[in-house]
Amino acid sequence: ALQHSFEKILFLTGEGSFFKKLFDISRSKDFPIPYEVLYASRRSIALFSLEVNWDVAKQVAYNVCDSYKDIKDLFSIPDEKWNPCLQKNYINEEDKWNKDEYILEDLKETILEEGDKRTKIFVSYLSQLYDSTVKNIGMVDVGWSGTSQLCLQKFLKSINPSVNICGLYFAVLNDKNPKDKKYGFVSSPSENKYELQVANAGFIFENIFLDLIGQTVGYIQNKDNTIEPILNTSLVFEDETIKRIQSAIFDFFNDYKKVEEFGVIHHDICINKLLNTLNYPSGELANMLGDIKWADSEKNIQYISKPSYNLLWGLLHFRKLIRDINKCGWKSGFCRRMFKIPFPYAKLYFLYKRLGK
């Protein structure tokens, strides 16, 4: 933050607000840069930026919508627009959505109109939060590809055209272009095989670092024209494993802060140990982390890596086993639980992916 001369630091709700709590502990008392939580999730920013990136909005729909009604709820489509679309396409809104694109294209104009309404109130929220004289901002989040950073910068540029945002992430894919201004504690160029390791780490820590305050799903304007975020806690689980891990993280930060010669732990020591642990887990760790619940919608609650059948059934239905491994966020953990024995499953999966390509 000091190196890049930030004038303000924003911690994105969810994982970012957890990082803020750690920063509250570890920062020096005379740290000169103001910082606070920005109540906005990656999904909400994507939805508020529909006209900026329609492809991102479609991807959100593909990720979280199971039925046609989920599409209506996600994009706040009014009945007078929704019902004719159902009749035109002979659709029952409770039916499972088979991820066809035509329903989204039919509703694109309406979705963009509703998105424009959300965008205006979001910009009002940012104007309330953001000092327009500030030009250099750091945004902290768990990571991925930096789409939220780019969308947020477009919103802030509508307030101050000269503003620039630098993304500070736990894990980020393909951060080698300095023009992107995104930096990951765990990072990987897109052509690198370790991108799969980064994705594993990012997926697991999205859940472990999740703050229990909930996800930002929208905003409401009060009578005095102030804007307040709407938080949804239905996708946040009171998981004892996560509580124990978070408690241990806070204890470590508090203890580390007391060290007389306060310094930075070497990056490679942290990352090599972390990735080795996640890619070659013990049976105990695979069971402990694998049972953590996660969800991208209220109807799509899953486990990080928990096989729903035994090894014999999986071998008899080998194609389903392969599909489930491909879909699983933590493939090494899934394989360790399925096959029971220690084995370099990550290397085997890398080989499988290379052969597939």
PDB file of C-alpha atoms in Angstrom, residues 62-71 82 86 90-100 102-103 297 299-300 327:
ATOM      1  CA  TYR A  62     -24.925 -19.686 -15.565  1.00  0.00           C
ATOM      2  CA  ASN A  63     -23.217 -20.072 -12.193  1.00  0.00           C
ATOM      3  CA  VAL A  64     -26.117 -19.409  -9.841  1.00  0.00           C
ATOM      4  CA  CYS A  65     -29.415 -20.044 -11.662  1.00  0.00           C
ATOM      5  CA  ASP A  66     -30.917 -23.530 -11.574  1.00  0.00           C
ATOM      6  CA  SER A  67     -34.504 -22.778 -12.640  1.00  0.00           C
ATOM      7  CA  TYR A  68     -35.997 -20.156 -14.942  1.00  0.00           C
ATOM      8  CA  LYS A  69     -37.447 -18.410 -11.883  1.00  0.00           C
ATOM      9  CA  ASP A  70     -33.908 -17.987 -10.561  1.00  0.00           C
ATOM     10  CA  ILE A  71     -33.187 -15.841 -13.634  1.00  0.00           C
ATOM     11  CA  TRP A  82     -41.390 -11.922 -17.581  1.00  0.00           C
ATOM     12  CA  LEU A  86     -42.537 -17.460 -20.628  1.00  0.00           C
ATOM     13  CA  TYR A  90     -43.559 -22.226 -23.708  1.00  0.00           C
ATOM     14  CA  ILE A  91     -41.673 -22.221 -20.410  1.00  0.00           C
ATOM     15  CA  ASN A  92     -42.782 -23.007 -16.878  1.00  0.00           C
ATOM     16  CA  GLU A  93     -40.788 -20.777 -14.563  1.00  0.00           C
ATOM     17  CA  GLU A  94     -40.309 -23.605 -12.048  1.00  0.00           C
ATOM     18  CA  ASP A  95     -38.693 -25.833 -14.678  1.00  0.00           C
ATOM     19  CA  LYS A  96     -34.974 -26.531 -14.540  1.00  0.00           C
ATOM     20  CA  TRP A  97     -32.997 -24.154 -16.741  1.00  0.00           C
ATOM     21  CA  ASN A  98     -30.858 -26.117 -19.197  1.00  0.00           C
ATOM     22  CA  LYS A  99     -28.461 -23.151 -19.588  1.00  0.00           C
ATOM     23  CA  ASP A 100     -29.710 -22.216 -23.060  1.00  0.00           C
ATOM     24  CA  TYR A 102     -31.970 -17.620 -25.849  1.00  0.00           C
ATOM     25  CA  ILE A 103     -33.934 -16.810 -22.676  1.00  0.00           C
ATOM     26  CA  SER A 297     -27.235 -19.830  -4.548  1.00  0.00           C
ATOM     27  CA  LYS A 299     -30.637 -23.954  -3.999  1.00  0.00           C
ATOM     28  CA  ASN A 300     -27.074 -24.990  -4.762  1.00  0.00           C
ATOM     29  CA  LYS A 327     -16.512 -30.312 -11.221  1.00  0.00           C
TER      30      LYS A 327
END
